[in-house]
Amino acid sequence: GAGVSQSPSNKVTEKGKDVELRCDPISGHTALYWYRQRLGQGLEFLIYFQGNSAPDKSGLPSDRFSAERTGESVSTLTIQRTQQEDSAVYLCASSSDRLTISDEQYFGPGTRLTVT
Amino acid sequence: DAKTTQPPSMDCAEGRAANLPCNHSTISGNEYVYWYRQIHSQGPQYIIHGLKNNETNEMASLIITEDRKSSTLILPHATLRDTAVYYCIVSGPWGGATNKLIFGTGTLLAVQP
């Protein structure tokens, strides 16, 4: 079946502009995560959606970052007034998150964001 | 902060077993040990996870010490395609909490021909 998809695969934007990144999770997966990976570093957790529960936004680095998810489908991550330090690969993952047993996360290919 | 410690890099000869160590001395009783890997320019890929018992699947084996303070991921017959950064992650507790994965810097495994 189809995996997690993300778009665009690459985005170059000027400092100060807003960008919107999209994630399509695996169908039926209730949990969705966004991570950021700077060059040569590990992944940073940004935000987590689980069903209709309030999202866990504890990883968002500033109020310029926001994310939405419609039901259990598509999610968008928005970065306003982009800064050069926002340059990174943004990764989305989904899982079935059955809450009774641990469940692995499936990652998309990421969106490489470059802020010039 | 990552709760795990891994060597930054390791080499392994093709066809031989790769044994990747991980220390997680502060692991809680209800936290799982996960292993993911990331091949260059791709998203992370789940490998295996465990709580207390050793686990094996088609990709790898996971050996967890009795005190759960360390573990070893074993790739029984490494191939060139196994060259990747391997992340050992402690996650949980389960039951409604965010299952966010705190990635460290991982171990770069280089499989040599």
GROMACS .gro file of C-alpha atoms in nm:
model
  229
    1GLY     CA    1   0.000   0.000   0.000
    2ALA     CA    2   0.094   0.365  -0.020
    3GLY     CA    3   0.329   0.498   0.241
    4VAL     CA    4   0.351   0.843   0.396
    5SER     CA    5   0.388   1.110   0.131
    6GLN     CA    6   0.506   1.467   0.166
    7SER     CA    7   0.505   1.767  -0.062
    8PRO     CA    8   0.688   1.950  -0.190
    9SER     CA    9   1.004   1.742  -0.184
   10ASN     CA   10   1.214   2.057  -0.202
   11LYS     CA   11   1.130   2.417  -0.121
   12VAL     CA   12   1.352   2.720  -0.156
   13THR     CA   13   1.214   3.040  -0.010
   14GLU     CA   14   1.334   3.387   0.075
   15LYS     CA   15   1.380   3.493   0.433
   16GLY     CA   16   1.059   3.644   0.569
   17LYS     CA   17   0.822   3.451   0.346
   18ASP     CA   18   0.567   3.199   0.474
   19VAL     CA   19   0.580   2.833   0.369
   20GLU     CA   20   0.336   2.547   0.396
   21LEU     CA   21   0.441   2.184   0.400
   22ARG     CA   22   0.200   1.898   0.347
   23CYS     CA   23   0.187   1.542   0.480
   24ASP     CA   24  -0.044   1.260   0.371
   25PRO     CA   25  -0.029   0.982   0.630
   26ILE     CA   26  -0.096   0.615   0.573
   27SER     CA   27  -0.469   0.555   0.548
   28GLY     CA   28  -0.613   0.447   0.881
   29HIS     CA   29  -0.326   0.576   1.090
   30THR     CA   30  -0.464   0.790   1.370
   31ALA     CA   31  -0.135   0.935   1.489
   32LEU     CA   32   0.074   1.185   1.294
   33TYR     CA   33   0.406   1.342   1.388
   34TRP     CA   34   0.622   1.620   1.250
   35TYR     CA   35   0.999   1.625   1.302
   36ARG     CA   36   1.277   1.853   1.187
   37GLN     CA   37   1.627   1.740   1.093
   38ARG     CA   38   1.903   1.992   1.050
   39LEU     CA   39   2.205   1.899   0.843
   40GLY     CA   40   2.417   1.635   1.014
   41GLN     CA   41   2.193   1.618   1.319
   42GLY     CA   42   1.929   1.387   1.461
   43LEU     CA   43   1.556   1.443   1.448
   44GLU     CA   44   1.379   1.703   1.660
   45PHE     CA   45   1.018   1.636   1.757
   46LEU     CA   46   0.787   1.924   1.662
   47ILE     CA   47   0.422   1.827   1.704
   48TYR     CA   48   0.197   1.522   1.744
   49PHE     CA   49  -0.167   1.465   1.647
   50GLN     CA   50  -0.371   1.175   1.779
   51GLY     CA   51  -0.730   1.143   1.663
   52ASN     CA   52  -0.950   1.418   1.801
   53SER     CA   53  -0.729   1.486   2.102
   54ALA     CA   54  -0.557   1.820   2.145
   55PRO     CA   55  -0.223   1.809   1.966
   56ASP     CA   56   0.103   1.796   2.157
   57LYS     CA   57   0.277   2.112   2.043
   58SER     CA   58   0.557   2.095   2.296
   59GLY     CA   59   0.829   2.067   2.032
   60LEU     CA   60   0.739   2.370   1.822
   61PRO     CA   61   1.042   2.602   1.843
   62SER     CA   62   0.853   2.932   1.817
   63ASP     CA   63   0.511   3.084   1.751
   64ARG     CA   64   0.609   3.116   1.385
   65PHE     CA   65   0.545   2.742   1.358
   66SER     CA   66   0.196   2.597   1.348
   67ALA     CA   67   0.033   2.281   1.222
   68GLU     CA   68  -0.314   2.159   1.145
   69ARG     CA   69  -0.468   1.825   1.075
   70THR     CA   70  -0.809   1.758   0.929
   71GLY     CA   71  -0.957   1.458   1.105
   72GLU     CA   72  -0.729   1.162   1.053
   73SER     CA   73  -0.600   1.270   0.715
   74VAL     CA   74  -0.378   1.538   0.572
   75SER     CA   75  -0.165   1.764   0.788
   76THR     CA   76   0.000   2.093   0.701
   77LEU     CA   77   0.294   2.251   0.880
   78THR     CA   78   0.316   2.628   0.835
   79ILE     CA   79   0.622   2.837   0.903
   80GLN     CA   80   0.563   3.210   0.903
   81ARG     CA   81   0.829   3.473   0.840
   82THR     CA   82   1.091   3.209   0.767
   83GLN     CA   83   1.444   3.252   0.899
   84GLN     CA   84   1.766   3.096   0.775
   85GLU     CA   85   1.782   2.875   1.083
   86ASP     CA   86   1.456   2.714   0.966
   87SER     CA   87   1.648   2.546   0.684
   88ALA     CA   88   1.620   2.173   0.743
   89VAL     CA   89   1.447   1.858   0.628
   90TYR     CA   90   1.096   1.838   0.772
   91LEU     CA   91   0.981   1.481   0.823
   92CYS     CA   92   0.631   1.353   0.881
   93ALA     CA   93   0.549   1.014   1.031
   94SER     CA   94   0.230   0.827   1.105
   95SER     CA   95   0.140   0.527   1.316
   96SER     CA   96  -0.171   0.335   1.405
   97ASP     CA   97  -0.097   0.419   1.769
   98ARG     CA   98  -0.328   0.163   1.916
   99LEU     CA   99  -0.226   0.271   2.266
  100THR     CA  100  -0.230  -0.082   2.398
  101ILE     CA  101   0.093  -0.193   2.241
  102SER     CA  102   0.384   0.001   2.108
  103ASP     CA  103   0.365   0.067   1.740
  104GLU     CA  104   0.627   0.181   1.496
  105GLN     CA  105   0.618   0.507   1.309
  106TYR     CA  106   0.637   0.517   0.933
  107PHE     CA  107   0.822   0.813   0.792
  108GLY     CA  108   0.775   1.005   0.472
  109PRO     CA  109   1.066   1.111   0.250
  110GLY     CA  110   1.069   1.462   0.394
  111THR     CA  111   1.060   1.816   0.259
  112ARG     CA  112   1.395   1.987   0.226
  113LEU     CA  113   1.345   2.354   0.310
  114THR     CA  114   1.611   2.607   0.221
  115VAL     CA  115   1.570   2.965   0.336
  116THR     CA  116   1.791   3.210   0.148
  117ASP     CA  117   1.754   1.520   2.544
  118ALA     CA  118   1.826   1.179   2.403
  119LYS     CA  119   1.823   0.914   2.672
  120THR     CA  120   2.068   0.691   2.490
  121THR     CA  121   2.440   0.679   2.416
  122GLN     CA  122   2.581   0.524   2.100
  123PRO     CA  123   2.924   0.521   1.937
  124PRO     CA  124   2.939   0.774   1.655
  125SER     CA  125   3.059   0.529   1.394
  126MET     CA  126   3.137   0.164   1.325
  127ASP     CA  127   3.270  -0.040   1.035
  128CYS     CA  128   3.162  -0.389   0.939
  129ALA     CA  129   3.272  -0.623   0.663
  130GLU     CA  130   3.009  -0.728   0.414
  131GLY     CA  131   2.857  -1.064   0.505
  132ARG     CA  132   2.961  -1.043   0.866
  133ALA     CA  133   2.738  -0.968   1.163
  134ALA     CA  134   2.710  -0.605   1.268
  135ASN     CA  135   2.666  -0.553   1.642
  136LEU     CA  136   2.557  -0.203   1.735
  137PRO     CA  137   2.563  -0.117   2.106
  138CYS     CA  138   2.344   0.128   2.294
  139ASN     CA  139   2.347   0.244   2.654
  140HIS     CA  140   2.024   0.357   2.818
  141SER     CA  141   2.105   0.350   3.186
  142THR     CA  142   1.813   0.577   3.288
  143ILE     CA  143   1.543   0.374   3.116
  144SER     CA  144   1.216   0.346   3.309
  145GLY     CA  145   1.038   0.018   3.369
  146ASN     CA  146   0.765   0.085   3.113
  147GLU     CA  147   0.980   0.236   2.839
  148TYR     CA  148   1.057   0.051   2.520
  149VAL     CA  149   1.383   0.038   2.328
  150TYR     CA  150   1.336   0.118   1.958
  151TRP     CA  151   1.584   0.097   1.676
  152TYR     CA  152   1.545   0.294   1.355
  153ARG     CA  153   1.786   0.353   1.073
  154GLN     CA  154   1.823   0.632   0.821
  155ILE     CA  155   1.980   0.570   0.486
  156HIS     CA  156   2.125   0.879   0.325
  157SER     CA  157   1.861   1.125   0.203
  158GLN     CA  158   1.571   0.907   0.315
  159GLY     CA  159   1.331   0.919   0.609
  160PRO     CA  160   1.402   0.695   0.909
  161GLN     CA  161   1.295   0.332   0.885
  162TYR     CA  162   1.171   0.124   1.174
  163ILE     CA  163   1.381  -0.185   1.248
  164ILE     CA  164   1.275  -0.344   1.575
  165HIS     CA  165   1.170  -0.271   1.930
  166GLY     CA  166   1.160  -0.449   2.265
  167LEU     CA  167   1.074  -0.410   2.631
  168LYS     CA  168   1.249  -0.682   2.828
  169ASN     CA  169   1.287  -0.991   2.614
  170ASN     CA  170   1.517  -1.037   2.321
  171GLU     CA  171   1.341  -0.988   1.990
  172THR     CA  172   1.406  -1.105   1.636
  173ASN     CA  173   1.244  -1.018   1.305
  174GLU     CA  174   1.336  -1.046   0.940
  175MET     CA  175   1.569  -0.749   0.961
  176ALA     CA  176   1.755  -0.784   1.288
  177SER     CA  177   1.780  -0.914   1.642
  178LEU     CA  178   1.763  -0.704   1.956
  179ILE     CA  179   1.940  -0.820   2.269
  180ILE     CA  180   1.846  -0.634   2.589
  181THR     CA  181   2.047  -0.690   2.905
  182GLU     CA  182   1.870  -0.821   3.211
  183ASP     CA  183   1.897  -0.487   3.390
  184ARG     CA  184   1.772  -0.315   3.069
  185LYS     CA  185   2.049  -0.056   3.089
  186SER     CA  186   2.192  -0.146   2.752
  187SER     CA  187   2.105  -0.326   2.433
  188THR     CA  188   2.264  -0.449   2.111
  189LEU     CA  189   2.118  -0.448   1.764
  190ILE     CA  190   2.246  -0.734   1.553
  191LEU     CA  191   2.234  -0.740   1.174
  192PRO     CA  192   2.329  -1.104   1.111
  193HIS     CA  193   2.470  -1.069   0.759
  194ALA     CA  194   2.542  -0.707   0.677
  195THR     CA  195   2.520  -0.592   0.316
  196LEU     CA  196   2.631  -0.270   0.152
  197ARG     CA  197   2.267  -0.154   0.160
  198ASP     CA  198   2.278  -0.163   0.539
  199THR     CA  199   2.512   0.136   0.542
  200ALA     CA  200   2.311   0.395   0.735
  201VAL     CA  201   2.283   0.588   1.059
  202TYR     CA  202   2.129   0.365   1.326
  203TYR     CA  203   1.932   0.528   1.605
  204CYS     CA  204   1.862   0.367   1.940
  205ILE     CA  205   1.567   0.535   2.109
  206VAL     CA  206   1.392   0.494   2.440
  207SER     CA  207   1.025   0.586   2.422
  208GLY     CA  208   0.718   0.571   2.638
  209PRO     CA  209   0.554   0.531   2.877
  210TRP     CA  210   0.265   0.394   2.684
  211GLY     CA  211  -0.098   0.471   2.740
  212GLY     CA  212  -0.197   0.805   2.598
  213ALA     CA  213   0.135   0.985   2.625
  214THR     CA  214   0.301   1.116   2.315
  215ASN     CA  215   0.510   0.846   2.161
  216LYS     CA  216   0.753   1.102   2.033
  217LEU     CA  217   1.088   0.967   1.938
  218ILE     CA  218   1.383   1.154   2.084
  219PHE     CA  219   1.657   1.088   1.832
  220GLY     CA  220   2.020   1.126   1.929
  221THR     CA  221   2.304   1.138   1.680
  222GLY     CA  222   2.306   0.764   1.623
  223THR     CA  223   2.580   0.536   1.493
  224LEU     CA  224   2.697   0.560   1.135
  225LEU     CA  225   2.746   0.201   1.024
  226ALA     CA  226   2.969   0.169   0.720
  227VAL     CA  227   2.958  -0.176   0.561
  228GLN     CA  228   3.279  -0.238   0.371
  229PRO     CA  229   3.302  -0.462   0.062
   0.00000   0.00000   0.00000
